[in-house]
Coordinates of N, CA and C in Angstrom, one line a residue:
M29 N -4.5 -0.1 80.7 CA -4.8 1.0 80.1 C -6.2 1.5 79.7
S30 N -6.8 2.5 79.6 CA -8.1 2.7 79.3 C -8.2 2.9 77.8
K31 N -9.1 2.4 77.2 CA -9.4 2.6 75.9 C -10.1 3.9 75.5
N32 N -9.9 4.2 74.6 CA -11.1 5.2 74.2 C -12.1 4.9 73.5
I33 N -13.4 5.1 73.3 CA -14.5 4.6 72.2 C -15.3 5.8 72.0
L34 N -15.3 6.1 70.7 CA -16.1 7.3 70.5 C -17.3 6.9 69.2
I35 N -18.5 7.5 70.5 CA -19.7 6.9 70.4 C -20.7 8.3 69.3
T36 N -20.9 7.6 68.0 CA -21.8 9.0 67.4 C -23.2 8.3 67.7
G37 N -23.9 9.6 67.5 CA -25.5 9.3 67.5 C -26.1 9.1 69.0
S38 N -24.9 9.4 70.2 CA -25.3 9.2 71.6 C -26.8 9.3 72.2
K39 N -27.0 10.4 71.7 CA -28.4 10.6 72.6 C -29.4 10.2 72.0
G40 N -29.1 9.5 71.0 CA -30.4 8.5 70.2 C -30.8 7.1 71.0
F41 N -31.8 6.3 70.5 CA -32.0 5.5 71.3 C -31.2 4.2 71.3
I42 N -30.4 3.9 70.3 CA -29.4 2.8 70.5 C -28.4 3.4 70.9
G43 N -27.8 4.3 70.8 CA -26.6 5.4 71.8 C -26.9 5.1 73.5
K44 N -28.2 5.6 73.6 CA -28.2 5.6 75.1 C -28.2 4.5 75.5
N45 N -28.9 3.3 74.9 CA -28.5 2.3 75.7 C -27.2 1.3 75.9
L46 N -26.7 1.9 74.5 CA -25.2 1.6 74.5 C -24.3 2.0 75.8
I47 N -24.7 3.3 76.0 CA -23.8 4.2 76.8 C -24.3 3.3 78.2
N48 N -25.5 3.2 78.3 CA -26.0 2.6 79.7 C -25.3 0.6 79.9
Y49 N -25.2 0.5 79.1 CA -24.6 -1.0 78.9 C -23.2 -0.8 78.9
F50 N -22.2 0.1 78.5 CA -21.0 0.2 78.9 C -20.5 0.6 80.3
K51 N -21.5 1.6 81.0 CA -21.5 2.5 82.2 C -21.6 0.9 83.2
Y52 N -22.5 0.2 83.1 CA -22.6 -0.6 84.2 C -21.9 -2.1 83.9
N53 N -21.2 -2.2 83.0 CA -20.9 -3.5 82.3 C -19.1 -3.7 82.4
F54 N -18.9 -2.5 82.0 CA -17.4 -2.2 81.8 C -16.4 -0.7 82.4
K55 N -15.8 -1.1 83.3 CA -15.3 0.4 83.7 C -13.9 0.6 83.3
D56 N -13.1 -0.1 81.8 CA -11.9 -0.1 81.4 C -11.9 0.9 80.1
F57 N -12.9 1.4 79.7 CA -13.4 2.1 78.6 C -13.7 3.5 78.6
N58 N -12.6 4.4 78.1 CA -13.3 5.9 78.3 C -14.2 6.1 77.2
L59 N -15.7 6.4 77.2 CA -16.7 6.6 76.3 C -16.5 8.5 75.9
I60 N -16.3 8.7 74.3 CA -16.2 9.9 74.2 C -17.6 10.2 73.3
L61 N -18.1 10.8 73.3 CA -19.6 11.6 72.9 C -19.4 12.7 71.8
T62 N -20.0 12.4 70.4 CA -20.0 13.4 69.4 C -21.5 13.3 68.7
S63 N -21.7 14.8 68.6 CA -22.5 14.9 67.8 C -22.7 15.7 66.9
H64 N -23.7 15.8 65.6 CA -23.6 17.0 64.9 C -23.8 18.1 65.1
N65 N -23.5 18.7 66.2 CA -23.4 20.1 66.8 C -22.1 20.2 67.1
D66 N -21.2 19.2 67.1 CA -19.7 19.8 67.7 C -19.1 20.6 66.5
N67 N -18.2 21.5 66.8 CA -17.7 22.3 65.7 C -17.0 21.2 64.9
I68 N -16.3 21.5 63.7 CA -15.3 20.8 63.4 C -13.9 20.2 64.4
K69 N -13.4 21.5 64.6 CA -12.2 21.1 65.4 C -12.8 20.5 66.8
E70 N -13.3 20.1 67.5 CA -13.7 19.9 68.5 C -14.0 18.1 68.2
F71 N -14.7 18.1 66.9 CA -14.8 17.1 66.2 C -14.0 15.9 65.8
K72 N -13.2 16.8 65.1 CA -11.9 16.3 64.5 C -10.8 15.6 65.5
S73 N -11.0 16.4 66.9 CA -10.1 16.3 68.1 C -10.4 15.0 68.8
K74 N -12.1 14.4 68.9 CA -12.6 13.5 69.4 C -12.0 12.1 68.4
L75 N -12.3 12.5 67.3 CA -12.0 11.2 66.4 C -10.2 11.0 66.4
L76 N -9.7 11.9 66.3 CA -8.2 11.4 66.7 C -7.7 11.1 68.1
N77 N -8.5 11.4 69.0 CA -8.1 10.9 70.1 C -8.8 9.4 70.7
C78 N -9.5 8.6 69.5 CA -10.1 7.5 70.3 C -9.3 6.2 69.7
D79 N -9.5 5.1 70.4 CA -9.2 3.9 69.7 C -9.9 2.9 68.9
F80 N -11.5 3.2 69.1 CA -12.3 2.6 68.2 C -13.7 3.5 68.5
I81 N -14.5 3.4 67.1 CA -15.5 4.2 67.0 C -16.8 3.4 66.8
I82 N -17.5 3.6 67.1 CA -19.1 3.2 67.2 C -20.2 4.2 66.6
H83 N -20.3 4.3 65.2 CA -20.7 5.3 64.6 C -22.3 4.7 64.5
L84 N -23.2 5.3 65.2 CA -24.3 4.9 65.2 C -25.7 6.2 64.7
S85 N -25.1 7.3 64.7 CA -25.2 8.8 64.1 C -26.1 8.6 62.8
G86 N -27.3 9.2 62.7 CA -28.0 9.2 61.4 C -29.1 9.8 61.2
V87 N -29.6 10.1 60.4 CA -30.8 11.1 60.1 C -31.9 9.7 59.4
N88 N -32.9 10.1 60.2 CA -34.2 9.0 59.8 C -35.2 9.7 59.5
R89 N -35.6 10.9 60.4 CA -37.1 11.3 60.3 C -36.4 12.9 59.9
P90 N -35.9 13.1 58.4 CA -36.0 14.6 58.3 C -37.0 15.4 57.9
K91 N -37.0 16.6 57.8 CA -38.1 17.7 57.2 C -37.9 17.7 56.0
D92 N -36.4 17.8 55.3 CA -36.2 17.6 53.9 C -35.4 16.7 53.4
I93 N -35.7 15.6 52.5 CA -35.3 14.8 52.1 C -33.9 14.7 52.0
N94 N -33.1 15.9 51.4 CA -32.0 16.1 51.1 C -31.2 16.0 52.8
E95 N -31.6 16.0 53.9 CA -31.0 15.7 55.1 C -30.3 14.4 55.1
F96 N -31.0 13.7 54.3 CA -30.7 12.2 54.5 C -29.1 11.8 54.5
N97 N -28.7 12.6 52.9 CA -27.4 12.8 52.5 C -26.3 13.7 53.3
N98 N -27.1 15.0 53.7 CA -26.0 15.3 54.4 C -25.8 15.1 56.1
G99 N -26.6 14.3 56.5 CA -26.9 13.6 58.2 C -26.0 12.5 58.1
N100 N -26.3 11.8 56.6 CA -25.7 10.3 56.9 C -24.5 10.3 56.2
Y101 N -24.5 10.0 54.8 CA -23.3 9.8 54.1 C -22.5 10.7 54.3
L102 N -22.6 12.2 54.1 CA -21.5 13.4 54.3 C -21.0 13.2 55.6
Y103 N -21.7 12.8 56.9 CA -21.4 12.9 58.2 C -20.4 11.6 58.2
T104 N -20.6 10.7 57.7 CA -19.6 9.7 57.7 C -18.2 9.6 56.7
N105 N -18.3 10.3 55.4 CA -17.3 10.8 54.5 C -16.6 11.6 55.6
K106 N -17.0 12.6 56.6 CA -16.2 13.5 56.7 C -15.7 12.7 58.3
I107 N -16.0 11.8 58.5 CA -15.5 10.9 59.7 C -14.0 10.1 58.7
C108 N -14.5 9.7 57.7 CA -13.2 8.7 57.2 C -12.2 9.9 56.4
E109 N -12.6 11.0 56.2 CA -11.8 12.2 55.3 C -10.9 12.5 56.8
I110 N -11.3 12.7 57.8 CA -10.6 13.0 59.0 C -9.3 11.9 59.4
L111 N -9.9 10.5 59.2 CA -9.0 9.5 59.8 C -8.0 9.2 58.5
I112 N -8.6 9.4 57.3 CA -7.6 9.3 56.3 C -6.7 10.5 56.5
N113 N -6.9 11.7 56.4 CA -6.2 12.7 56.5 C -5.1 13.0 57.4
N114 N -5.3 12.0 58.7 CA -4.5 12.2 59.9 C -4.1 10.7 59.6
N115 N -4.1 9.6 58.6 CA -3.2 8.3 58.6 C -3.7 7.6 60.0
K116 N -5.2 7.9 60.4 CA -5.4 6.8 61.4 C -6.1 6.1 61.1
N117 N -6.2 4.9 61.6 CA -6.5 3.8 61.1 C -7.3 2.9 62.2
I118 N -8.6 3.3 62.5 CA -9.3 2.9 63.8 C -10.4 2.5 63.3
P119 N -10.6 1.0 63.5 CA -11.7 0.5 63.5 C -13.1 0.8 64.1
I120 N -14.0 0.9 62.9 CA -15.6 1.2 63.0 C -16.5 0.2 63.0
I121 N -17.4 0.4 64.0 CA -18.7 -0.3 64.0 C -19.7 0.7 63.5
F122 N -20.7 0.2 62.4 CA -21.4 1.0 61.7 C -22.8 0.5 61.5
T123 N -24.0 1.5 62.2 CA -25.3 0.5 62.3 C -25.8 1.2 61.1
S124 N -26.5 0.2 59.8 CA -27.1 0.5 59.1 C -28.7 -0.1 58.9
T125 N -29.1 -0.4 57.7 CA -30.5 -0.8 58.0 C -30.6 -2.1 56.9
I126 N -31.5 -2.8 57.0 CA -31.8 -3.7 56.7 C -32.6 -3.8 55.5
H127 N -33.0 -2.3 54.8 CA -33.9 -2.1 54.2 C -33.1 -1.6 52.7
I128 N -32.1 -1.6 52.8 CA -30.6 -1.5 52.0 C -31.4 -2.6 50.3
G129 N -31.1 -2.0 49.4 CA -31.4 -2.8 48.0 C -33.2 -3.3 47.8
K130 N -33.9 -2.8 48.7 CA -35.4 -3.1 48.5 C -35.7 -2.0 47.6
Q131 N -36.8 -2.6 46.9 CA -37.8 -1.4 46.4 C -38.7 -0.5 47.2
Y132 N -38.9 0.8 47.0 CA -39.6 1.5 48.3 C -40.8 2.4 47.3
P133 N -41.9 2.1 48.2 CA -43.0 2.8 47.8 C -42.9 4.3 47.2
T134 N -41.9 4.8 48.4 CA -42.0 6.6 48.6 C -40.5 6.6 48.5
K135 N -40.2 8.0 48.1 CA -39.0 8.4 47.8 C -37.9 9.0 48.9
I136 N -39.0 9.0 50.0 CA -38.2 8.9 51.4 C -37.5 8.0 51.6
H137 N -38.0 6.7 52.0 CA -37.7 5.4 52.2 C -36.6 5.0 51.5
A138 N -36.6 5.2 49.6 CA -35.6 5.3 49.0 C -34.3 6.5 48.9
A139 N -34.6 7.4 49.2 CA -33.2 8.4 49.5 C -32.4 7.9 51.0
Y140 N -33.3 7.5 52.1 CA -32.8 6.9 53.3 C -31.9 5.9 52.8
S141 N -32.5 4.8 52.4 CA -31.9 3.8 51.9 C -30.2 3.9 51.1
K142 N -30.5 4.4 50.4 CA -29.5 5.3 49.3 C -28.4 5.7 50.5
S143 N -28.8 6.8 51.1 CA -27.7 7.0 51.9 C -27.2 6.7 53.0
K144 N -27.8 5.6 53.6 CA -27.1 4.5 54.3 C -26.1 3.3 53.5
L145 N -26.5 2.9 52.2 CA -25.8 2.1 51.2 C -24.2 3.1 51.0
R146 N -24.4 4.2 50.6 CA -23.3 5.0 50.5 C -22.2 5.5 51.6
S147 N -22.7 5.5 53.0 CA -22.2 5.6 53.9 C -21.4 4.3 54.2
E148 N -22.2 2.8 54.0 CA -21.4 1.4 53.9 C -20.0 1.4 52.7
I149 N -20.4 2.0 51.8 CA -19.1 2.2 50.5 C -18.3 3.1 51.2
C150 N -18.7 3.9 51.6 CA -17.4 5.2 52.1 C -16.5 4.4 53.0
L151 N -17.1 3.7 54.2 CA -16.7 3.1 55.2 C -15.7 1.5 54.7
K152 N -16.4 1.3 53.6 CA -15.7 0.2 53.0 C -14.4 0.4 52.6
S153 N -14.3 1.7 52.0 CA -13.0 2.3 50.9 C -12.0 2.8 52.0
Y154 N -13.0 3.2 53.2 CA -11.9 4.0 54.4 C -10.9 2.8 55.2
A155 N -11.6 1.6 55.2 CA -11.1 0.4 55.9 C -10.1 -0.4 54.9
K156 N -10.2 -0.3 53.4 CA -9.6 -1.1 52.3 C -8.0 -0.4 52.6
K157 N -8.3 1.1 52.4 CA -7.3 2.3 52.2 C -6.4 2.3 53.4
M158 N -7.3 2.2 54.7 CA -6.3 2.6 55.8 C -5.9 0.9 56.4
N159 N -6.1 0.0 56.0 CA -5.9 -1.4 56.3 C -6.4 -1.5 57.8
T160 N -7.4 -1.4 58.0 CA -8.1 -1.8 59.2 C -10.2 -2.4 59.0
C161 N -10.4 -2.7 60.1 CA -11.6 -3.6 60.3 C -13.3 -2.3 60.4
V162 N -13.7 -2.7 59.4 CA -15.1 -1.8 59.4 C -16.2 -2.9 59.7
Y163 N -17.2 -2.9 60.7 CA -17.8 -4.0 61.1 C -19.7 -3.0 61.0
I164 N -20.1 -3.9 59.8 CA -21.4 -3.1 59.4 C -22.4 -3.9 60.0
Y165 N -23.3 -3.5 60.5 CA -24.5 -4.3 61.2 C -25.8 -3.4 60.5
R166 N -26.4 -4.4 59.7 CA -27.7 -3.8 59.2 C -29.1 -4.2 60.0
L167 N -29.5 -3.3 60.9 CA -30.2 -3.7 61.7 C -31.8 -3.6 61.4
P168 N -32.4 -4.5 62.1 CA -33.5 -4.8 61.9 C -34.7 -3.6 62.4
H169 N -36.2 -4.1 62.8 CA -36.7 -3.0 63.1 C -36.4 -3.5 64.6
I170 N -36.1 -2.4 65.7 CA -35.5 -2.5 66.6 C -36.6 -1.8 67.9
I171 N -36.3 -2.3 69.2 CA -37.2 -1.9 70.1 C -36.3 -2.1 71.4
G172 N -36.7 -1.3 72.2 CA -36.2 -1.0 73.7 C -36.5 0.1 74.3
K173 N -35.7 0.1 75.6 CA -35.9 1.3 76.5 C -35.4 2.3 75.6
W174 N -36.4 3.4 75.8 CA -35.8 5.0 75.2 C -36.4 4.9 73.8
C175 N -37.0 3.8 73.0 CA -37.7 3.4 72.1 C -38.6 5.1 71.7
K176 N -38.8 5.9 70.8 CA -39.9 7.0 70.9 C -40.9 6.0 70.0
P177 N -42.5 6.1 70.7 CA -43.7 5.8 69.6 C -43.6 6.8 68.8
N178 N -44.3 6.6 67.7 CA -44.7 7.1 66.6 C -43.2 8.0 66.1
Y179 N -41.9 7.3 66.3 CA -40.6 7.5 65.9 C -39.7 6.3 65.3
N180 N -39.3 5.3 66.3 CA -38.3 4.6 66.0 C -39.1 3.3 65.5
S181 N -40.6 3.0 65.9 CA -40.9 1.4 65.8 C -42.1 1.4 66.0
V182 N -42.6 1.2 64.9 CA -44.2 0.6 65.3 C -44.5 -0.3 66.7
V183 N -43.9 -1.1 66.6 CA -43.9 -1.6 68.3 C -44.3 -1.1 69.2
S184 N -43.3 0.0 69.0 CA -43.2 1.0 70.4 C -44.5 1.5 70.4
T185 N -44.8 1.9 69.0 CA -46.0 3.0 68.9 C -47.6 2.0 69.6
F186 N -47.1 0.8 69.1 CA -48.2 -0.1 69.8 C -48.3 0.0 70.9
C187 N -47.3 -0.5 71.6 CA -47.0 -0.6 73.3 C -47.5 0.4 73.5
Y188 N -47.2 1.5 73.1 CA -47.8 3.0 73.9 C -49.3 3.4 73.8
N189 N -50.1 2.8 72.8 CA -51.1 3.1 72.5 C -52.0 2.2 73.3
I190 N -51.6 1.1 73.3 CA -52.4 -0.2 74.0 C -52.4 0.5 75.6
A191 N -50.8 0.6 76.0 CA -50.8 1.0 77.4 C -52.0 2.1 77.8
R192 N -52.0 3.1 76.8 CA -52.9 4.2 76.9 C -54.5 4.0 76.6
H193 N -54.6 3.1 76.3 CA -56.0 2.5 75.8 C -56.6 3.3 74.7
K194 N -55.1 4.1 73.6 CA -55.7 4.2 72.4 C -55.8 3.1 71.1
N195 N -56.5 3.9 70.4 CA -56.8 2.9 69.2 C -55.5 2.4 68.5
I196 N -55.6 1.3 67.8 CA -54.2 1.2 67.1 C -55.0 1.2 65.4
I197 N -54.4 2.0 64.7 CA -54.8 2.6 63.2 C -53.9 1.9 62.4
I198 N -54.0 1.7 61.3 CA -53.4 1.2 60.3 C -53.5 2.0 59.1
N199 N -53.0 3.1 58.8 CA -53.3 4.0 57.6 C -53.3 3.1 56.0
K200 N -51.8 2.9 56.1 CA -51.5 2.4 54.7 C -50.7 1.3 55.1
P201 N -51.7 0.2 55.1 CA -51.0 -1.1 55.4 C -49.9 -1.8 54.6
N202 N -49.9 -1.5 53.3 CA -48.9 -1.6 52.3 C -47.9 -1.1 52.2
Q203 N -47.6 -0.2 53.1 CA -46.2 1.0 52.8 C -45.2 0.4 54.1
L204 N -44.1 0.3 53.6 CA -43.4 -0.1 54.7 C -43.1 1.1 55.6

């Protein structure tokens, strides 16, 4: 019987790669894709009809610093609330950041880290309450296919610029 795996953040760099990996390596999984744009009814239906969740969704380059809380913590909290309120103990993989607990020179880095930590705490609480598993992966700087220059990784930016004979400029070498 085919298992339903819900993937949040399926349009992002990691999500695209994960979907591609499943597509070419596994035929016994049905991938359910969701995004922040799903209405609550559609989102709830997808959550309640899955067997496993891979939670990749997150805000990492907001226009407003408060978007970290809304797009990271509150989105994760919504997932947990729906599952708890419907007595669903679905295992979850969550991608977080290695930057949790570090000191940051800017408010934006601190807000991002805090929103991911709050999301981790929320998921751990869900796991304990529902007696299920949550796997938290604190990812380092990552790079690969579909990684955006000037967005996902300094490495992708350098590769992009070097391949186009553009200068490599480090404006603030001590900034994280």
